[in-house]
Coordinates of C-alpha atoms in Angstrom, one line a residue:
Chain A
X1 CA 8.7 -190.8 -99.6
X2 CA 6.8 -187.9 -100.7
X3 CA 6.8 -184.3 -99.1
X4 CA 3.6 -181.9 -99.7
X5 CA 4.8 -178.0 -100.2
X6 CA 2.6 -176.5 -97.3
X7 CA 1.8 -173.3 -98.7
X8 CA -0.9 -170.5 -96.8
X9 CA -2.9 -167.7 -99.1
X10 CA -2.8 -164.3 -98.2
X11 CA -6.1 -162.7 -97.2
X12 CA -6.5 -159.6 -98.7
X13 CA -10.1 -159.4 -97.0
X14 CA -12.0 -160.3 -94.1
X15 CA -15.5 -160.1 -92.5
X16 CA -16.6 -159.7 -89.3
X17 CA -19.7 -161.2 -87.8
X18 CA -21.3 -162.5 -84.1
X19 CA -22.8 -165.0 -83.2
X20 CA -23.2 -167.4 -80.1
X21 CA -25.5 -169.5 -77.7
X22 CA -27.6 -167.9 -74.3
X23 CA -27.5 -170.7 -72.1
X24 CA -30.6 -170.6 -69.5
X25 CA -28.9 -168.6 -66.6
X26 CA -28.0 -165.6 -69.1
X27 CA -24.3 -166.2 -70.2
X28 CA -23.9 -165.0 -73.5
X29 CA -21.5 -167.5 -75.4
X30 CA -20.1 -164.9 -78.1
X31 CA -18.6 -166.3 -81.1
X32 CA -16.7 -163.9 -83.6
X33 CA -16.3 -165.3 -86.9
X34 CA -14.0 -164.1 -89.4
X35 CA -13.9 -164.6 -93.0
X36 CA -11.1 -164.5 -94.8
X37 CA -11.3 -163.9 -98.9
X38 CA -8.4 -163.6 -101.5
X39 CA -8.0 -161.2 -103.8
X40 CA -10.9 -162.7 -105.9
X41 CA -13.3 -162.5 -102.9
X42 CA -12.9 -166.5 -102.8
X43 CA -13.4 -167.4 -99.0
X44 CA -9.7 -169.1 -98.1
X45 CA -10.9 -169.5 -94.3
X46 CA -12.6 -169.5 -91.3
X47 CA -11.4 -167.8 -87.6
X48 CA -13.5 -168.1 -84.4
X49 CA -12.4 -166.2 -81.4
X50 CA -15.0 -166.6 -78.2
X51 CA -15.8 -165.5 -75.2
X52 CA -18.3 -165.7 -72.6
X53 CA -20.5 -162.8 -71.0
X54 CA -22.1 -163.5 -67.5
X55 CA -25.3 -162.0 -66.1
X56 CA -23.1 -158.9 -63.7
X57 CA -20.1 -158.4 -65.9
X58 CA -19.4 -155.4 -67.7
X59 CA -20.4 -155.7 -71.6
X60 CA -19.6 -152.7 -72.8
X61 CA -17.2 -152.9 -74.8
X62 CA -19.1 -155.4 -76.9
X63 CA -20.1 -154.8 -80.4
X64 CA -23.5 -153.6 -80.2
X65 CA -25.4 -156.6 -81.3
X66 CA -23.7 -158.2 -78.2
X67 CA -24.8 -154.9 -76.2
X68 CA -28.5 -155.6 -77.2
X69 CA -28.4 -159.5 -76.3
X70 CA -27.0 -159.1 -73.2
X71 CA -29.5 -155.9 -72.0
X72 CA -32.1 -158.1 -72.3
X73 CA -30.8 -161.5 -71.2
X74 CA -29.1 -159.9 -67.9
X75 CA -32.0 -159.3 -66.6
X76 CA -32.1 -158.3 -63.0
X77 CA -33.1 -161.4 -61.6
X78 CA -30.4 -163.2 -63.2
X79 CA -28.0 -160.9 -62.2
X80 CA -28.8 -161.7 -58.5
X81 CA -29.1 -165.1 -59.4
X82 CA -25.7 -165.7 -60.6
X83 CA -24.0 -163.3 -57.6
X84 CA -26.0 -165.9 -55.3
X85 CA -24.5 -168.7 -56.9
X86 CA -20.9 -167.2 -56.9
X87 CA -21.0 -166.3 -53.3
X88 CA -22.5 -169.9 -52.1
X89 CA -19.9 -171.3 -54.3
X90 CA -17.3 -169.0 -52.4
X91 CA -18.6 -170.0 -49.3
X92 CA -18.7 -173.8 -50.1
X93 CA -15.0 -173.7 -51.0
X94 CA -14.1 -171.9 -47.5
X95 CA -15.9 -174.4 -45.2
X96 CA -14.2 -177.5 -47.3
X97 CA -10.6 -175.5 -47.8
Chain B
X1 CA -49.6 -206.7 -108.7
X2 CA -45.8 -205.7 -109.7
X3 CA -45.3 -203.5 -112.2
X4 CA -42.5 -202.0 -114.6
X5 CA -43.1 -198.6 -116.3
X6 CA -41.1 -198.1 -119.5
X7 CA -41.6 -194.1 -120.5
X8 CA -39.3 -192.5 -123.0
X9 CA -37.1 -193.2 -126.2
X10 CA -34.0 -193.8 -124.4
X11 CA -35.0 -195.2 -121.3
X12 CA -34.3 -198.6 -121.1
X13 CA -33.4 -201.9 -119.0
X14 CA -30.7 -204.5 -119.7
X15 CA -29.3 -206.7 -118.4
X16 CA -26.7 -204.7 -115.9
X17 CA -28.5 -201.4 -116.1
X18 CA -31.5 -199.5 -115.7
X19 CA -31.4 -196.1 -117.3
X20 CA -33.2 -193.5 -117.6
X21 CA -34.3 -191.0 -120.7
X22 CA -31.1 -188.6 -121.2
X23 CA -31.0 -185.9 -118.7
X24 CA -33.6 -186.9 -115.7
X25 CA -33.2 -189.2 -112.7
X26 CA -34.5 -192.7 -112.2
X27 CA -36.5 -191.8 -109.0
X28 CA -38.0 -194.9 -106.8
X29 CA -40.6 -193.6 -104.8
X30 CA -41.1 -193.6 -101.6
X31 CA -42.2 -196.6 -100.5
X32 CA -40.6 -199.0 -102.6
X33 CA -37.2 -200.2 -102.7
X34 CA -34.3 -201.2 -104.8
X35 CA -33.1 -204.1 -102.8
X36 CA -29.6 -205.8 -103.5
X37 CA -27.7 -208.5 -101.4
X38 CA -24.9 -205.7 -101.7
X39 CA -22.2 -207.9 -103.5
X40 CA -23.1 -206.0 -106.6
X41 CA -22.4 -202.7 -105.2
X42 CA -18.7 -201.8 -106.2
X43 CA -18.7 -198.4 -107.4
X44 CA -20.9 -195.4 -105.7
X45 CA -20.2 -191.9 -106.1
X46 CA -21.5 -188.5 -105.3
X47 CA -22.6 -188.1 -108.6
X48 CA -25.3 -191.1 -108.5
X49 CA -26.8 -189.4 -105.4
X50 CA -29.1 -186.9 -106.7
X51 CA -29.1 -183.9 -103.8
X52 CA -31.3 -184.3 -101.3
X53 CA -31.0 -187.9 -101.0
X54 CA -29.9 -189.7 -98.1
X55 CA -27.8 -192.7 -97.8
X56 CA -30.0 -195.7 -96.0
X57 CA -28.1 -196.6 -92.5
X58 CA -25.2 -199.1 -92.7
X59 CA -25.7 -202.2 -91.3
X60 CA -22.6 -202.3 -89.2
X61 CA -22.4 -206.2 -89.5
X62 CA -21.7 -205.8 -93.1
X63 CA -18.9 -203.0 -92.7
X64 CA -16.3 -205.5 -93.2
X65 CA -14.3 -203.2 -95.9
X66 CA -14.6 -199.5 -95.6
X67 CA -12.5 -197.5 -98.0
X68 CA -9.9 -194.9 -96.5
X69 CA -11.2 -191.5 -96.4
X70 CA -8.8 -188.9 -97.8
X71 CA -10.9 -185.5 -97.5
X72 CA -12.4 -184.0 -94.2
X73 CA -15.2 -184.5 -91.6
X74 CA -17.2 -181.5 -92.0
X75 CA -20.0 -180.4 -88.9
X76 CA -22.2 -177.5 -89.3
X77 CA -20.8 -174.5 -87.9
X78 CA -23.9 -174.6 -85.5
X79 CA -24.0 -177.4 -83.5
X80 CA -26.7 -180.1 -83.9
X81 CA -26.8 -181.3 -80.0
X82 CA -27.1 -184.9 -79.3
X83 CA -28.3 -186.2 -75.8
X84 CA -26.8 -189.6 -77.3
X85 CA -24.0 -190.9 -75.5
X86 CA -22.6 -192.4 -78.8
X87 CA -23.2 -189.8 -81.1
X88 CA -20.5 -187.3 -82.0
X89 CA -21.7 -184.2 -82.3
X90 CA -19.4 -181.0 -82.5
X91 CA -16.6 -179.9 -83.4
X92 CA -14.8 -176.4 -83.4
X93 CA -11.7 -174.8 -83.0
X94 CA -10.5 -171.3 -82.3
X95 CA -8.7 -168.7 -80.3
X96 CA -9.7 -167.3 -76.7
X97 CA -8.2 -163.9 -75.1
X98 CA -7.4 -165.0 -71.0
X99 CA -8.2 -161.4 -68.7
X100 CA -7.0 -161.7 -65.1
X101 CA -8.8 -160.1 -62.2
X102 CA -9.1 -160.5 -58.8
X103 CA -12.6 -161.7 -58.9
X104 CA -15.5 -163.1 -61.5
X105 CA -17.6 -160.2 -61.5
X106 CA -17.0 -156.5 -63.1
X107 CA -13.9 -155.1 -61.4
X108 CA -10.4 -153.9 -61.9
X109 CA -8.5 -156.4 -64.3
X110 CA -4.6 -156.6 -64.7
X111 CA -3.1 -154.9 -67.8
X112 CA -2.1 -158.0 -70.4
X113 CA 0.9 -158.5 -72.3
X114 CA 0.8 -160.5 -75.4
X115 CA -1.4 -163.5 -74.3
X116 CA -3.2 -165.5 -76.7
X117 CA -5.6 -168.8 -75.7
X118 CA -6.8 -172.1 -78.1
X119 CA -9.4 -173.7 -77.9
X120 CA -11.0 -177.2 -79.5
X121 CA -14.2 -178.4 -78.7
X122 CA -15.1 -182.1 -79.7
X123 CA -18.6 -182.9 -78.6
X124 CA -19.1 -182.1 -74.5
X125 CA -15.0 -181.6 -74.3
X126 CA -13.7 -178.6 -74.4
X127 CA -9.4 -178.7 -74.7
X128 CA -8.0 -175.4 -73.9
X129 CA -4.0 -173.7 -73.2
X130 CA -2.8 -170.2 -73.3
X131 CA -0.2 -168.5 -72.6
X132 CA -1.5 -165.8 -69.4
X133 CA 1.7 -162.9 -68.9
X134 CA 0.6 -159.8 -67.1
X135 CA 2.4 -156.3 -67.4
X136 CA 0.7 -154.6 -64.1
X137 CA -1.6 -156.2 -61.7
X138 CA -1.8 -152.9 -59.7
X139 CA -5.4 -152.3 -58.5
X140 CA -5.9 -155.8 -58.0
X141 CA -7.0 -157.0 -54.4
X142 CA -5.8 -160.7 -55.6
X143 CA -4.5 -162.0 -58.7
X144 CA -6.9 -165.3 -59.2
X145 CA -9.3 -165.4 -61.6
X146 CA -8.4 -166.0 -65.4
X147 CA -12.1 -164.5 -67.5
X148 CA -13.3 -165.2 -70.9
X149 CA -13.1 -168.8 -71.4
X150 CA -14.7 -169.9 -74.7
X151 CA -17.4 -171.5 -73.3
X152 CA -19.5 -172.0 -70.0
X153 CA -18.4 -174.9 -68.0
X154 CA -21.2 -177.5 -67.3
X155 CA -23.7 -176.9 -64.1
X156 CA -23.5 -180.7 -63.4
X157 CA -22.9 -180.9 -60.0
X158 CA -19.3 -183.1 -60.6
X159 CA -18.2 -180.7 -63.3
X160 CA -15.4 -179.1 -61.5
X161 CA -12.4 -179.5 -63.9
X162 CA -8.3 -179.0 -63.0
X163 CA -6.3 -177.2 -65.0
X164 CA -2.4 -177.6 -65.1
X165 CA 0.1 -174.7 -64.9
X166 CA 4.0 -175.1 -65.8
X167 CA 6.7 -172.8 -66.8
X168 CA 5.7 -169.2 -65.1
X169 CA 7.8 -166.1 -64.4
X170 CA 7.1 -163.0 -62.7
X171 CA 5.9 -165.1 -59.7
X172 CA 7.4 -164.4 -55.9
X173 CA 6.4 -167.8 -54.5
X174 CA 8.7 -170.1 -52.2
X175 CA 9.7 -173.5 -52.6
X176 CA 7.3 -176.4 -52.2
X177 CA 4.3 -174.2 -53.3
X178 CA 2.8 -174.8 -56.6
X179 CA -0.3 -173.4 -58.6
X180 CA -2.8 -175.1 -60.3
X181 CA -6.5 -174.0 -62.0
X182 CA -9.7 -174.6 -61.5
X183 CA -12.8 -174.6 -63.8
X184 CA -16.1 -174.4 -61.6
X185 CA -19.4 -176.0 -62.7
X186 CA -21.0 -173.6 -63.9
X187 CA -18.8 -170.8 -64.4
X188 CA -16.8 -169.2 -67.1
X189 CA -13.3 -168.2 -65.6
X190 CA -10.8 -170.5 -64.0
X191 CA -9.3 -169.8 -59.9
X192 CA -5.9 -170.2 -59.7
X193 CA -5.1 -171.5 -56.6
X194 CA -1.5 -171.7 -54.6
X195 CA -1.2 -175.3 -53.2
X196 CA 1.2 -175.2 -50.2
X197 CA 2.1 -179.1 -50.1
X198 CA 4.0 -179.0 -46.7
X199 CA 1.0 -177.2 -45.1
X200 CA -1.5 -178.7 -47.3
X201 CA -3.8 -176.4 -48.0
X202 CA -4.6 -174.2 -50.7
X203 CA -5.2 -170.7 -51.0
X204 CA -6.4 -168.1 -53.9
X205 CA -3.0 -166.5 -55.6
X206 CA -2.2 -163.0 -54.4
X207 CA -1.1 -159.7 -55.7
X208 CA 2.2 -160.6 -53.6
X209 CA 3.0 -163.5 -55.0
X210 CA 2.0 -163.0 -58.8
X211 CA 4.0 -160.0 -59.5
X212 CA 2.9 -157.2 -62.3
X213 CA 5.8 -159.3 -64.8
X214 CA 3.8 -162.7 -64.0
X215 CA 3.8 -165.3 -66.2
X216 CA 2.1 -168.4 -66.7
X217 CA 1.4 -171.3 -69.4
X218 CA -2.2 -173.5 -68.4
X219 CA -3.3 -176.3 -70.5
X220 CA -6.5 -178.7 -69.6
X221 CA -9.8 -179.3 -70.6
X222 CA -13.3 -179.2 -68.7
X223 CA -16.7 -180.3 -70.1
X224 CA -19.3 -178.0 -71.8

């Protein structure tokens, strides 16, 4: 039987960057990426943390790359769109509940 | 009328080989062929594909003896979506931050405590848990709706997805009552729900009954 020594590198780096999908009703799918390097600036791994925006909710606290997607993707009529589609979803749970 | 082109001083063909001049590639155009009854083939390597090539499709008939694959399967870290009901292909891992509020919009949310969510998506499936703890839910007019899933749950109209709950604290609810989560279609948060099974009905969790020290593991998946 043969045992592997698991063993983890140390980041001494990392970078930041955002990315994501818009899906067609205006959530913004955001996708943080971090890379990690070692002391030699060798990338040693990868880290996605995500989240989703939707058209109505409060993005500002977003980076401002986010900021900028979402100003234009929540666009008014979405906006309405999606409360429409909460509240009818709202009511459809109260008349079957 | 077939032909064989012999170019170079050190190109040559014998009897198991055909090799090139020292240094380029033996190239068969496109077009033509290098056929084989594949009883020869014993040995191929990443170094006798020249970049850029492509592998032809395998024949799954003949897959009679695959060799064990001891590295990784690699996707791009952007998916390439396939409407193919065979065809794998995603696959991502990560973390996801669970808020709590009382509803889906902008509004007052509950101050966190130390929660951290996972997440792996494999094609359409999206496998999720976290670990939801609250230190004050005051503002709140209801203490229901878990924000910030990774990603958007699927419009299809059957979409709806349960999510299970086990091991919570912090929560002033009476025997007999349970709570469980819910995914929407089409949504991006999940309702937790207070399922009364002598009543039985169900009812969105309140301020009353999920105190500011609540608590709550949820694991479950929904489709994407």
């Amino acid at each position: 039987m043969a045992f592997k020594k698991v063993t983890t590198s140390v980041p001494t780096s990392e970078e930041v960057s955002y990315d994501g999908e818009i899906l067609e009703n205006g959530i913004v799918q955001v996708r943080k990426c971090t890379i990690k390097k070692d002391v030699d600036g060798n990338i040693i791994g990868k880290a996605y943390h995500r989240h989703c925006i939707e058209p109505g909710q409060d993005y500002s606290n977003e980076s401002q790359e986010v900021k900028d997607i979402c100003a234009v993707e929540h666009t008014p009529k979405k906006i309405s769109d999606r409360a429409a589609f909460m509240l009818a979803q709202e009511l459809a749970r109260k008349e079957t509940s | 009328m077939p032909q064989l082109d012999f170019d170079g001083a050190n190109s040559k063909i014998s009897a198991d080989k055909i090799q090139g001049q020292s240094g380029t590639t033996v190239t068969i155009p496109t077009g033509h062929n290098l056929a084989g009854d594949g009883s020869g083939l014993t040995s191929l390597s990443a170094a006798n594909i020249t970049s850029g090539g492509t592998l032809p499709a395998l024949n799954g008939s003949a897959l009679t003896n695959l060799p064990a694959h001891s590295g990784n399967v690699a996707f791009p870290a952007t998916q390439v979506a396939s409407a193919d009901a065979n065809t794998l292909d995603d696959y991502e891992e990560g973390t996801w931050t669970p808020r709590f509020a009382s509803t889906w919009g902008s509004g007052p949310e509950a101050t966190m405590g130390p929660t951290t969510g996972y997440y792996v998506k494999i094609g359409r499936l999206v496998i999720i848990n976290a670990f939801v703890i609250t230190t004050s839910v005051s503002g709140l007019a209801a203490a229901s709706y878990i924000k910030d899933l990774p990603f958007a749950c699927s419009s299809d109209t059957t979409a709806n997805n349960v999510i299970s709950t086990t091991q919570g604290g912090g929560l002033a609810i009476t025997p007999g009552t349970y709570i469980s989560g819910m995914i929407d279609r089409n949504t991006t948060h999940l309702r937790l729900q207070l399922w009364d099974s002598a009543v039985g009905t169900s009812h969105l969790v309140t301020t009353t009954e999920w105190t500011d020290d609540g608590s709550l593991y949820i694991s479950g998946h929904y489709f994407v």
